[in-house]
CSV table of C-alpha atoms in Angstrom, one decimal:
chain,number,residue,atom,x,y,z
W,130,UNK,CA,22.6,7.0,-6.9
W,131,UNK,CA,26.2,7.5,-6.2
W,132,UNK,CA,26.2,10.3,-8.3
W,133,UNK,CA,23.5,12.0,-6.2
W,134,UNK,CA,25.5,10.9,-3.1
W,135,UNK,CA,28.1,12.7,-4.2
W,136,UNK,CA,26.2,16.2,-5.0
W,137,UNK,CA,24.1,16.0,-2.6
W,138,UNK,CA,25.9,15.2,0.4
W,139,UNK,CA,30.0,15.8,-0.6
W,140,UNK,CA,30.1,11.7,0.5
W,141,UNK,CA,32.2,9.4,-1.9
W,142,UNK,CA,30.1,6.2,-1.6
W,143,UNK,CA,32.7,3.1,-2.7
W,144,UNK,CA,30.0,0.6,-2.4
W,145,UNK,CA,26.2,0.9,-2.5
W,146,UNK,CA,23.9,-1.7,-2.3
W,147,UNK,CA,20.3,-2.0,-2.8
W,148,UNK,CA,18.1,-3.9,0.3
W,149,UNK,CA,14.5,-3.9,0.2
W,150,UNK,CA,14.7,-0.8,-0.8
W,151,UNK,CA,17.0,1.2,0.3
W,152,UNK,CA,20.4,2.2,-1.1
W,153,UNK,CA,23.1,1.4,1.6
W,154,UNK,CA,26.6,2.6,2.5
W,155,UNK,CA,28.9,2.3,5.1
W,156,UNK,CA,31.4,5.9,6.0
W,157,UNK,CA,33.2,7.0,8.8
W,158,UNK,CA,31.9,3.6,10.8
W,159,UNK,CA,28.4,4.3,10.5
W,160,UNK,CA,25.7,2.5,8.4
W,161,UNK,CA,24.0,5.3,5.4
W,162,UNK,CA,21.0,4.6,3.9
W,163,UNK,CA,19.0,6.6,1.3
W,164,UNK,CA,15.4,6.2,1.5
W,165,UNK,CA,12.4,7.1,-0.4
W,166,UNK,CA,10.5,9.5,2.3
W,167,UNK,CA,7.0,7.8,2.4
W,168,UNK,CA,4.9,10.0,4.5
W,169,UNK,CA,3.2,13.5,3.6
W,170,UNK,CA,5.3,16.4,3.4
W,171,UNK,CA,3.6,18.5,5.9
W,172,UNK,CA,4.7,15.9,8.8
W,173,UNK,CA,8.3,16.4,8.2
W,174,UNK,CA,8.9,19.5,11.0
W,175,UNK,CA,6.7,17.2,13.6
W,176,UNK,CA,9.5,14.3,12.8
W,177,UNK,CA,12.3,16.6,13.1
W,178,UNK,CA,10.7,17.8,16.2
W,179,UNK,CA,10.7,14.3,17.4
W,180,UNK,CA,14.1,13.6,16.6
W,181,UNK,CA,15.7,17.0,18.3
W,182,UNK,CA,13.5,16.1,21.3
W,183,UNK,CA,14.6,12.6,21.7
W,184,UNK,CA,18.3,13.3,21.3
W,185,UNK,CA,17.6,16.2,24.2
W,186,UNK,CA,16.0,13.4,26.0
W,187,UNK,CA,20.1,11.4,25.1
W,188,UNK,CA,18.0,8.9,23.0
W,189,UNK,CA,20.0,7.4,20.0
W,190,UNK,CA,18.1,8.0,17.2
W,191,UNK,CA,18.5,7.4,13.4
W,192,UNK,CA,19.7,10.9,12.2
W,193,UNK,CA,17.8,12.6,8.7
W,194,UNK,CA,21.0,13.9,7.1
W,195,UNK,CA,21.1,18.0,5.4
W,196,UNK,CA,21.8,18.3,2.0
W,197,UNK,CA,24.0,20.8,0.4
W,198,UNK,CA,20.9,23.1,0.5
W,199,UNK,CA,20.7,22.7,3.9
W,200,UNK,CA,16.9,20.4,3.3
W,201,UNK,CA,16.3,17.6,4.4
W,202,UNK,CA,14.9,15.9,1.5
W,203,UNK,CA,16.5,15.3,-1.7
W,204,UNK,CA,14.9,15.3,-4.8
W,205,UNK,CA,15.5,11.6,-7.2
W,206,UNK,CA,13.4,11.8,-10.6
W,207,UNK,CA,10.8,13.7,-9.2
W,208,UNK,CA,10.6,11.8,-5.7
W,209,UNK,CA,11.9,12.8,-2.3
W,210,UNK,CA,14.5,10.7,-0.5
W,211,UNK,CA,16.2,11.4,2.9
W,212,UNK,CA,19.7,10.3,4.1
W,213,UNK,CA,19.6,8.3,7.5
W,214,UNK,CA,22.5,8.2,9.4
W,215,UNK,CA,22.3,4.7,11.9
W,216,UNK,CA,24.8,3.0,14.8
W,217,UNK,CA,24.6,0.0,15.5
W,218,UNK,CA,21.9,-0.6,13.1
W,219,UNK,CA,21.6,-4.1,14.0
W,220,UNK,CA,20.7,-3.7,17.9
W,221,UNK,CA,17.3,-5.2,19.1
W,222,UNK,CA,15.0,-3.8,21.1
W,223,UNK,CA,12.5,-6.0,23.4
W,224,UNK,CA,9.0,-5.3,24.8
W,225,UNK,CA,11.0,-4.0,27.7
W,226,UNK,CA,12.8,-1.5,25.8
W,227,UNK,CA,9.7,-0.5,24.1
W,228,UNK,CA,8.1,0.1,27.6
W,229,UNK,CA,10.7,2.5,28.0
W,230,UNK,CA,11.0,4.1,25.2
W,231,UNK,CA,7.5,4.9,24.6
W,232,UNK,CA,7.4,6.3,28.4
W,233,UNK,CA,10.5,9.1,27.2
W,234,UNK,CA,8.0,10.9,24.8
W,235,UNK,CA,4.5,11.8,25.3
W,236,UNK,CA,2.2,14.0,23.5
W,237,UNK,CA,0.4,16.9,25.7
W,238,UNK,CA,-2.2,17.7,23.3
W,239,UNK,CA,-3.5,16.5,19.8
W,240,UNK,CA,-2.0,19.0,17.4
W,241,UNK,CA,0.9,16.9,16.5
W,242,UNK,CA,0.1,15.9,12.6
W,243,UNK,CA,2.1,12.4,14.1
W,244,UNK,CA,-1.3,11.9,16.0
W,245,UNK,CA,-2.9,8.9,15.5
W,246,UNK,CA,-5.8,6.6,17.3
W,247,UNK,CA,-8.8,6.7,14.9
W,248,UNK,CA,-8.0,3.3,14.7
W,249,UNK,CA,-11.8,2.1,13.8
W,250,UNK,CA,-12.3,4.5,10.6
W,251,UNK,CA,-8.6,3.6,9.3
W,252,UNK,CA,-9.6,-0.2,9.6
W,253,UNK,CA,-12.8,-0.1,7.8
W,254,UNK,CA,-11.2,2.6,4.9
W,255,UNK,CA,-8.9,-0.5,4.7
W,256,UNK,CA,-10.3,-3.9,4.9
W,257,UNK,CA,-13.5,-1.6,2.1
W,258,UNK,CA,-10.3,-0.7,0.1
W,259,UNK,CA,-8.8,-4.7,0.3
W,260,UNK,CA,-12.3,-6.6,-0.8
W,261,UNK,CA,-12.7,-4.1,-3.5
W,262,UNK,CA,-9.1,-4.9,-4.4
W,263,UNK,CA,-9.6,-8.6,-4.3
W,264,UNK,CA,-12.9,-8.1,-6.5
W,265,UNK,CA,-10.9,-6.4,-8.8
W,266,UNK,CA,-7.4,-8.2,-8.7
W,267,UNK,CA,-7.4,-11.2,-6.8
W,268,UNK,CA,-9.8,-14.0,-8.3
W,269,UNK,CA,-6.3,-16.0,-9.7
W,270,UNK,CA,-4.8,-15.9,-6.4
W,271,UNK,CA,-6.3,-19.1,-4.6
W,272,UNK,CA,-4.5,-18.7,-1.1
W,273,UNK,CA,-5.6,-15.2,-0.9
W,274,UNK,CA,-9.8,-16.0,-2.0
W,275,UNK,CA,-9.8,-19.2,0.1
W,276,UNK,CA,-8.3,-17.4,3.4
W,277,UNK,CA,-9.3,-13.7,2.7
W,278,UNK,CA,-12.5,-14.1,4.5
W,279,UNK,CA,-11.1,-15.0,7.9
W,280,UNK,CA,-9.3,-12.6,8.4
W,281,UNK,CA,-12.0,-9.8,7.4
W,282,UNK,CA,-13.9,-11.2,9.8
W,283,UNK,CA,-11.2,-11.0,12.4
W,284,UNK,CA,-11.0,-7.3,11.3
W,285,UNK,CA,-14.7,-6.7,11.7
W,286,UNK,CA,-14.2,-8.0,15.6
W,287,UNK,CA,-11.6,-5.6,16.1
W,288,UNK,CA,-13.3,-2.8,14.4
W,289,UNK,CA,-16.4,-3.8,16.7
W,290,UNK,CA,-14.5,-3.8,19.7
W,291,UNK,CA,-12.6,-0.6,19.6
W,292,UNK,CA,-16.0,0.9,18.7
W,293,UNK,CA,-17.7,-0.3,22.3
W,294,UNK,CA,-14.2,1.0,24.2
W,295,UNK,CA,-14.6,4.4,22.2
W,296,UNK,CA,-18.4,4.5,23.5
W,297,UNK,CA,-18.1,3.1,27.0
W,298,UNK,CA,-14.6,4.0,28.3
W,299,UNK,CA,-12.5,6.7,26.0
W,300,UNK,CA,-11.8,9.7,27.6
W,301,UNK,CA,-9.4,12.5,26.7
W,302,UNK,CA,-6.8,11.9,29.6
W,303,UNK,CA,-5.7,8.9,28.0
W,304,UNK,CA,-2.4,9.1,27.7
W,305,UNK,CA,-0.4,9.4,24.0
W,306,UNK,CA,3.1,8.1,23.3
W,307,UNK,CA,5.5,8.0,20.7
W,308,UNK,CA,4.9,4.8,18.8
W,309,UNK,CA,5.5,3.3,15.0
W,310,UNK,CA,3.7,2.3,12.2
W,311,UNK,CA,4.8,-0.3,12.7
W,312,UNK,CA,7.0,-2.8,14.6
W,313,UNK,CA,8.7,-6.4,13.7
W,314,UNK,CA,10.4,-8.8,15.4
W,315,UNK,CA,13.6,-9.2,15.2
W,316,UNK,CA,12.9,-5.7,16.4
W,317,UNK,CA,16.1,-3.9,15.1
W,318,UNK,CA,17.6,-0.2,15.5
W,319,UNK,CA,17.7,0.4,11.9
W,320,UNK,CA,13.3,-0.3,11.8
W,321,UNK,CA,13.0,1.3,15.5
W,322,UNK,CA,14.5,4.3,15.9
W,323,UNK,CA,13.7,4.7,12.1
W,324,UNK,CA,12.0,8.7,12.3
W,325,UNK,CA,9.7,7.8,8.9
W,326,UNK,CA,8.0,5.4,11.6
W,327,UNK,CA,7.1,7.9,13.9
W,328,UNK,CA,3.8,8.2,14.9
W,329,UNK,CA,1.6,9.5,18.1
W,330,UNK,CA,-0.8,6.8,19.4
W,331,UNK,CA,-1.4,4.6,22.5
W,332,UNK,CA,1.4,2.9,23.9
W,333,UNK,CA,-0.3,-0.6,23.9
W,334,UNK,CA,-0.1,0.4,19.9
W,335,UNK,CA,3.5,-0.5,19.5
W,336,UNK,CA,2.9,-3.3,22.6
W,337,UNK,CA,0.6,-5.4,19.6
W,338,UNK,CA,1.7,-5.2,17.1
W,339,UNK,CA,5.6,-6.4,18.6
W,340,UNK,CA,3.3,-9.3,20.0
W,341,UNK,CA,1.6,-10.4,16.8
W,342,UNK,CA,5.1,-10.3,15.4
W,343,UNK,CA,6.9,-12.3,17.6
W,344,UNK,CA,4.2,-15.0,17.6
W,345,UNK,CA,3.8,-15.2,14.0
W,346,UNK,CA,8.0,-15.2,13.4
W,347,UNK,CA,8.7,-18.7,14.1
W,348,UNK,CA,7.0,-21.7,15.9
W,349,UNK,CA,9.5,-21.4,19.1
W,350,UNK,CA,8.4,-17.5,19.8
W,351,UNK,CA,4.6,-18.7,20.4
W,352,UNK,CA,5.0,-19.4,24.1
W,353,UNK,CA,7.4,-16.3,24.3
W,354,UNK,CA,4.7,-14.0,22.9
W,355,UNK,CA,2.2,-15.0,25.6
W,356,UNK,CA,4.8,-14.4,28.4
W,357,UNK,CA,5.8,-11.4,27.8
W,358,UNK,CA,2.4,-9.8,27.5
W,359,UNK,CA,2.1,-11.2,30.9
W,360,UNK,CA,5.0,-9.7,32.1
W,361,UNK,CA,3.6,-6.7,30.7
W,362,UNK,CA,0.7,-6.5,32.3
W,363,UNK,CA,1.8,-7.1,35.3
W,364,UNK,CA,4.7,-3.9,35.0
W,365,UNK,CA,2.6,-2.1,33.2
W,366,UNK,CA,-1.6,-0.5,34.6
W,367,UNK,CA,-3.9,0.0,32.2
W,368,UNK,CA,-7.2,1.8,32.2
W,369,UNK,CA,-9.8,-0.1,31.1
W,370,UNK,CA,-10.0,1.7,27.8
W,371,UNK,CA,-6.2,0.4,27.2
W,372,UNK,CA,-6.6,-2.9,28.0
W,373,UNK,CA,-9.6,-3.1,25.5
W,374,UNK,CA,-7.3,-1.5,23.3
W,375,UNK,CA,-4.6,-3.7,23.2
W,376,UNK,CA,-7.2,-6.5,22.9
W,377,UNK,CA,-8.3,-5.0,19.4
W,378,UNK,CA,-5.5,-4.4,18.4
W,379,UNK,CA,-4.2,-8.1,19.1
W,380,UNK,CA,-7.4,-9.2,16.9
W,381,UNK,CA,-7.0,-6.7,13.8
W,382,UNK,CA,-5.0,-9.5,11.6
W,383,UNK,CA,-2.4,-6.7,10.3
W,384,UNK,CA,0.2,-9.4,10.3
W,385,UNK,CA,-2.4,-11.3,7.2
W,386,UNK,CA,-2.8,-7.9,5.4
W,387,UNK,CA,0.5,-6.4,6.0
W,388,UNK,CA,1.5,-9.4,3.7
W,389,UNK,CA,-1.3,-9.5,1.2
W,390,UNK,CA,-0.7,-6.3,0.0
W,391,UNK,CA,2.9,-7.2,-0.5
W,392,UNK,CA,1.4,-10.7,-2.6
W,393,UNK,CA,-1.0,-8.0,-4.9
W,394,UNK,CA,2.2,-5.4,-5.4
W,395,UNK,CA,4.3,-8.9,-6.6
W,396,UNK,CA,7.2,-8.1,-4.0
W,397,UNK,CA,6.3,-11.4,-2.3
W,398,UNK,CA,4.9,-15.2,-3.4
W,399,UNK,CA,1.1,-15.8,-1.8
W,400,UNK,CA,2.6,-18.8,-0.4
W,401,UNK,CA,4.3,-16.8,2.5
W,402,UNK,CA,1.1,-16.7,3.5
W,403,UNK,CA,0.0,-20.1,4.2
W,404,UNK,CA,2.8,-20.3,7.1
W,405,UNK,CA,0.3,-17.4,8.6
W,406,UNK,CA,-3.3,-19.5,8.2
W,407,UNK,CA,-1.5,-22.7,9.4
W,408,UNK,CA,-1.7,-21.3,12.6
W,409,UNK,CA,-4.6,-19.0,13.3
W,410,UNK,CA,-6.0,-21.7,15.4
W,411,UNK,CA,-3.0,-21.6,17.1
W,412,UNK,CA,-3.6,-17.6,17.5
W,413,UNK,CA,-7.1,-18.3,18.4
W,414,UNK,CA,-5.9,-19.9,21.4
W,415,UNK,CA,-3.7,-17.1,21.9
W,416,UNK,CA,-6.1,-14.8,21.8
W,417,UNK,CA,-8.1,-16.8,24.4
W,418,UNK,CA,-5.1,-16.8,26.9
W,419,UNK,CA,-5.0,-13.5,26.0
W,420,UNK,CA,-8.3,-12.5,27.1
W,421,UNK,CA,-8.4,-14.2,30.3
W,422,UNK,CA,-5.3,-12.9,31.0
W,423,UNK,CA,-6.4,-9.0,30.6
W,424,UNK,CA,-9.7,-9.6,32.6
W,425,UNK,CA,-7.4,-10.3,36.0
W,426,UNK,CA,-7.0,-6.7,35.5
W,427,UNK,CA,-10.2,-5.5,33.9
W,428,UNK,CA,-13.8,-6.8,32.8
W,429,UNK,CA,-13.2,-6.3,29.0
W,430,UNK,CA,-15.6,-7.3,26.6
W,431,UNK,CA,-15.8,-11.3,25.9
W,432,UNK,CA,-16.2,-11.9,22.2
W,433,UNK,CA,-18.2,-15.2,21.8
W,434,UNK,CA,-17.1,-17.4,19.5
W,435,UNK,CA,-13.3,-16.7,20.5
W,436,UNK,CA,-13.8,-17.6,24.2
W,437,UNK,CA,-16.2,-20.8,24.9
């Protein structure tokens, strides 16, 4: 790879190193990384879009660096990669940054190919494609067959409940953010402001899914995780079509899948996830909290056998 380095981008790279992934350099005191570009090719002009608008907007985001041919992606054994030019790759953003942030970018109307929100369809295409997976694949994995159930079910709730919020309260003055894929916690610059994250969706998108991370990071983060969903709430109001959005979202178990597909590709051991099913009655509980903390705010739909 330093060879391409070199051709490509006229950068003499004295040490490279590989993590998770991606080839990393330091020059000119900033952190380099070349990436495989994972997303269709016919979203890369909305992501550059986003990334001219945001630095208009004087928000430091991770550069996509040209090529000698003046492209933006690079062409490895017949596989695109980008250059990402990051500062301070290491600095963390919290739910109150993420407030902000999302608030700096909206989307006026739905043409963006970033646009997002059909969250019910991409859940069921998913948790159809993960059963027939483990039907196929997954009948030596004994975590995964004796767990795997759960957390279809908590799926199947979600999908459910963003169905009834689609049918009683969507309307098309909901408002559409700049959000991510997805979000972690520790949630650092280098994953953040990371362009190949970009997407277009509800803000209480990004909200959840830093939430679910948080909580499921480390035992001491599970009280933290609760407060700062109240301070959201209370900074932050909703129409009733968000709040029941951010509930579903807080039930669909992405933090379960996210890491059983990492098991079935053999990039992780199925143990990591038995530190995740230790405590889902733990996140039952949260999830209670949860719920009666939304419905100050809004009569959202009560799921049963979650809150007795």
């Amino acid at each position: 790879m330093k060879e391409t380095i070199k051709y490509y981008y006229d950068i003499d790279v004295d040490n490279l190193e590989e993590i998770d992934g991606k080839y990393h350099f330091k020059f000119q005191n900033r952190d380099f990384f070349f990436i495989y570009y994972n997303r269709d090719i016919d979203e890369l002009d909305d992501i550059i879009l986003c990334i001219n608008d945001m630095k208009q907007k004087g928000i430091l985001v991770n550069d996509i660096v040209l090529n000698r041919n003046q492209q933006f992606l690079t062409k490895v054994d017949e596989y695109n990669y980008i250059l990402m030019a990051v500062s301070n790759a290491s600095e963390e953003y919290d739910i109150f940054d993420i407030m902000n942030y999302n608030s700096k970018l909206q989307l006026n109307n739905k043409n963006s190919k970033l646009y997002r929100n059909n969250w019910k369809n991409l859940w069921i295409q998913k948790v159809d494609y993960l059963e027939y997976q483990i039907r196929e694949l997954g009948l030596n994995k004994s975590v995964i067959k004796d767990s795997f159930s759960y957390y279809v079910g908590l799926a199947e709730n979600a999908i459910s409940y963003v169905d009834n919020a689609n049918f009683k309260y969507f309307t098309n003055s909901v408002n559409i953010v700049l959000s991510h894929r997805r979000i972690f916690y520790p949630n650092y610059k280098l994953n953040f402001m990371n362009p190949l994250s970009f997407i277009f969706d509800l803000e209480v998108r990004d909200i959840a899914e830093y939430l679910k991370s948080l909580f499921f990071s480390d035992d001491e983060f599970e009280d933290v995780a609760f407060e700062d969903l109240v301070y959201y709430l209370k900074l932050r109001r909703l129409s009733i079509y968000e709040y029941s959005m951010l509930y579903a979202r807080l039930l669909y178990p992405s933090y379960y899948f996210d890491i059983y597909e990492e098991v079935m590709n053999k990039d992780r051991d199925e143990e990591d996830l038995v530190l995740i099913i230790n405590k889902n009655q733990k996140y039952e509980e949260f999830l209670k909290k949860t719920y009666l903390e939304i419905t100050k705010y809004a009569p959202i739909e009560k799921i049963d056998w979650l809150i007795s």
